[in-house]
Amino acid sequence: MIEKLLKANHPLRVHVLENKTITYKFKNQKLDIIEENLSKIYYVRSIKNGKLGSAYCYSEEDILETYNRSLKHTIPINTNDFPEMKSQTSVFYEKSLRNTVIEELKEALIIESKNLILQEIEITYKETKQQILDTNGEELVSEKNMLSIDSSITLPDREIWYGNSGQDPRFLIKDVKNTLEQRMENTENSVKFSGTCDICFSHEQSSNMIDIILDGFIGKEVEEKNTWSWDKFGKQIFSEITIKEIPKVPLPLATDFDDDGTKTKEKELVDKGVLKNPVYDFYSGIKYGKDTTGNGFFVPENSHGIGFTNIEVSGEETEFENGILAYDVLGFHTCNEITGDLKLVISLGALVKNGEVMGGVRNLGLSGNLIQFMKNVKVTKNKKTYQHYYIPELIIHATVI
Amino acid sequence: MDLDKITSYLDRKADYWDVFYEESESFSITLRNYTLEKYQKHVDKGIGIRMLINGIIRYLSTETTEWDIIRKEIDRLANISGQGECKFREPSSIRDKYTLSAEFPENPEEELKSLTQKLQKGKIIHVLVSYKYTKQKTVFLNSEGAEIVQMIPRNRVFYEITAKENGKLESIYRAVRSLGGSAFEKLDDETINQDIDAVNALLKAKYIRPGIYDIVIDEHLAGVLAHEAYGHALEADHIHYKQSVLWNKFGEKLGEFTLIDSPETQGFGHYKYDDEGISGKTRFMIKEGVLQEKIEDMRFGDGGSGRRESYEYAPIPRMSNTYFSEGDWNDEELFYEIKHGYFLIGVSGGQVDTTGGTFQFDCKYCYEIKNGELGNIFKGTVFVGDILSTGKNITGIGNKVILEGGMCGKQSQGVPVGDGGPKILIKNAKLGGVE
């Protein structure tokens, strides 16, 4: 059926995305739920008479009907072809992961504490295969697999969560267990604090902060002057922080080509505080007269989105000796992507004085603007891989209440 | 999908099983400054199979219709050894069909263009508008003979406006959601003009100073308070695992208010049967201040609130339409109580840590209140609250309830919900800001 479709007399691509995910959920060491998801999605994208159409289905049998739907619901596009695509196979696949013994991983993650009410452990193994087929006879194939380990511990007065993902089970276990134990110890005794101080975000919260910055690089929003960064490219607006996209490094979002089929490449997004260039997918590149930067990213409901692969962050390193270590932060997802306004609550953290942890802090609110926070941002020497990030902890200066 | 073949096979495999088959059609259209940017129609279908064997839940979700693949995966999951502690209360044996009719707009593109025209005023330089409908049909079957077909259509209209002056940007967004009827009809000109005025005024607005203030929250924020502060903390899984500060507070008085969760109310979170085939029912979670009921699925209670985003997920306890019931204060009386504080307006997000008891929600903007009078506009702020103490600081409840539609996220699953309430006066509220 796909072969027949690929004989169309206008540009057309079929994307086949296969996923297999298995999650084991343990509660207090007992297996509670096993969830398995198998999915295979067929996307059809076509360009005909200056119009781009897209639709998807779950069965190859429905692909012709899906193609007809893609021709019916179209948006204008000022081109007659997709970007060039050359056949290639890219593999970020670790064979030994398939044979991982889940029970052994679970055993290694058990936290001992007399106050423990509940420990939850979730171990997920995910395999994906993506295939893009073109009417020109070209074919791209990408295979990946990954392990995610999450655990939360519930104590009488608090819950501590941490999780990470990647291809090295030994690193993941050590990282998750050490992080949980350290946070449990550092927050054991509560202390009160409010005032202006340095705030050192944990690796996961630092990656949330960087995610918000990356929103300012979405080409179509920059072109429409609909983001905080629209007039700031080429200028130094942050302290000497550098943010790079590193698609070929074997972290969870590694890929040799984006969802449009364009080759990905390493690029600096922020160089020592200077915003470099916005990023574009195929569609927004055409619309605004720019080349695609290999940042096409689509999900079922949006077949021409813009996204990022793996990210590396570095900056001016400093010792964090005084202030708040922010472990759990609520509110990053409510950031205003257009103005950069942030309203956060540090729901769990620790107060540090002269390099020593004084005790746990809770419920500290802070507001402000991303650009202000990033003007004086510094980083710790403690850089590690967290999901698709290679990132240190970010330190900002703010007033908390 | 041959459901008979699947269910016959499951009879031989599991102590209890249920099957959730789903077919949904969705349509979405987006215009950016009048230009068509997204126009898609999708048809989704898939199946979720849940088996309870030796106290362990085994869940398979897939879109495949190939029997050999489904059978192989059922076998693989069923054969995983171990003994868990999961038990289900009495499962459903209901057989019924429930369908809500859909009266969606015939030409949403024209409606969006007309909306853009209304929004492009003053210093507004950018207008993004979108419309989406979903018609979801589900079939629920289980080992006890239940067979329930439900069809619930939902739609929503969304806009985001950005104003610019001297290089500075401000933006406001709004989503209006509706069950069967058109979401456009729920969006009135007064609301649109209020947003236009606010985004223009915000160009000159400042941040508030962080501090402890007396505040009035509007009806939409009251909904977030109901949902984030109390609703999530009263979900039966959190209560069971002591992951809620409310787990041991039943029968105790938390304040002077009444909080309801009701799938029977025709809000955005409405359903007749939950995703475990059990009738949805109205719960008075907090009645006149006393903590009474929790949100139960059939694992952690009697059920009626077991919901899932789609066939890809197993059901968990979830809210439906959650709201504070009305009090008897009018607006003037609520503001009169405040010497120096803020009137918080519009929701831009919320979150809760049920175990620690902290919640936060953000407002879009706020007005200063001095001696009972509304003053200058300020940028949005964050309200940081503690579940146990906030209720006792509620000292006035307005007399008009508004219920709004939204989406709620829990364990990576989003489900449609309604939340609301009247305006509420809260003393000693902690607000974030800039010195």
CSV table of N, CA and C in Angstrom, one decimal, chain B residues 6 13 29 52 58 64 105 121 129 146 214 260 270 289 364 372 375 395 413 434:
chain,number,residue,atom,x,y,z
B,6,ILE,N,-11.0,-11.2,21.6
B,6,ILE,CA,-10.1,-10.8,22.7
B,6,ILE,C,-10.7,-11.1,24.1
B,13,LYS,N,-7.6,-16.2,31.0
B,13,LYS,CA,-6.3,-15.7,31.5
B,13,LYS,C,-6.3,-15.0,32.8
B,29,ILE,N,-7.9,23.6,13.9
B,29,ILE,CA,-7.5,24.7,12.9
B,29,ILE,C,-6.9,25.8,13.7
B,52,LEU,N,-6.1,-8.4,36.0
B,52,LEU,CA,-5.6,-8.5,37.3
B,52,LEU,C,-5.3,-10.0,37.6
B,58,ARG,N,-1.8,-5.9,34.9
B,58,ARG,CA,-1.1,-6.0,33.7
B,58,ARG,C,-1.9,-5.3,32.6
B,64,THR,N,-2.9,-1.8,17.2
B,64,THR,CA,-2.9,-2.9,16.2
B,64,THR,C,-4.2,-3.7,16.3
B,105,PRO,N,-19.7,24.3,15.5
B,105,PRO,CA,-19.8,25.3,14.4
B,105,PRO,C,-19.6,24.7,13.1
B,121,LYS,N,-6.9,45.0,18.4
B,121,LYS,CA,-7.2,46.4,18.7
B,121,LYS,C,-6.1,47.0,19.5
B,129,VAL,N,-5.3,32.4,17.0
B,129,VAL,CA,-6.6,31.8,17.4
B,129,VAL,C,-6.7,30.4,17.0
B,146,ALA,N,-20.2,-6.3,32.0
B,146,ALA,CA,-20.5,-4.9,31.7
B,146,ALA,C,-20.3,-4.6,30.2
B,214,ASP,N,-3.8,40.3,52.2
B,214,ASP,CA,-5.2,39.8,52.1
B,214,ASP,C,-5.6,39.9,50.6
B,260,ILE,N,-17.3,20.5,46.2
B,260,ILE,CA,-18.1,19.4,45.5
B,260,ILE,C,-17.3,18.9,44.3
B,270,HIS,N,-17.8,16.4,32.6
B,270,HIS,CA,-19.0,15.5,32.7
B,270,HIS,C,-18.8,14.1,32.1
B,289,GLY,N,-17.2,22.8,55.7
B,289,GLY,CA,-15.9,22.8,56.3
B,289,GLY,C,-15.4,21.5,56.8
B,364,LYS,N,-3.2,35.9,36.0
B,364,LYS,CA,-2.7,36.6,34.8
B,364,LYS,C,-2.3,38.0,35.1
B,372,GLY,N,-10.6,48.9,50.5
B,372,GLY,CA,-11.8,48.4,49.8
B,372,GLY,C,-12.0,48.8,48.4
B,375,GLY,N,-7.5,49.6,42.7
B,375,GLY,CA,-6.5,50.6,42.3
B,375,GLY,C,-5.8,50.2,41.0
B,395,THR,N,-12.2,33.8,54.5
B,395,THR,CA,-13.2,34.5,55.4
B,395,THR,C,-14.4,35.1,54.7
B,413,GLN,N,-1.0,11.8,32.3
B,413,GLN,CA,-2.3,11.7,31.7
B,413,GLN,C,-3.1,13.0,31.8
B,434,VAL,N,8.7,41.0,43.2
B,434,VAL,CA,10.1,41.5,43.0
B,434,VAL,C,10.3,42.7,43.9
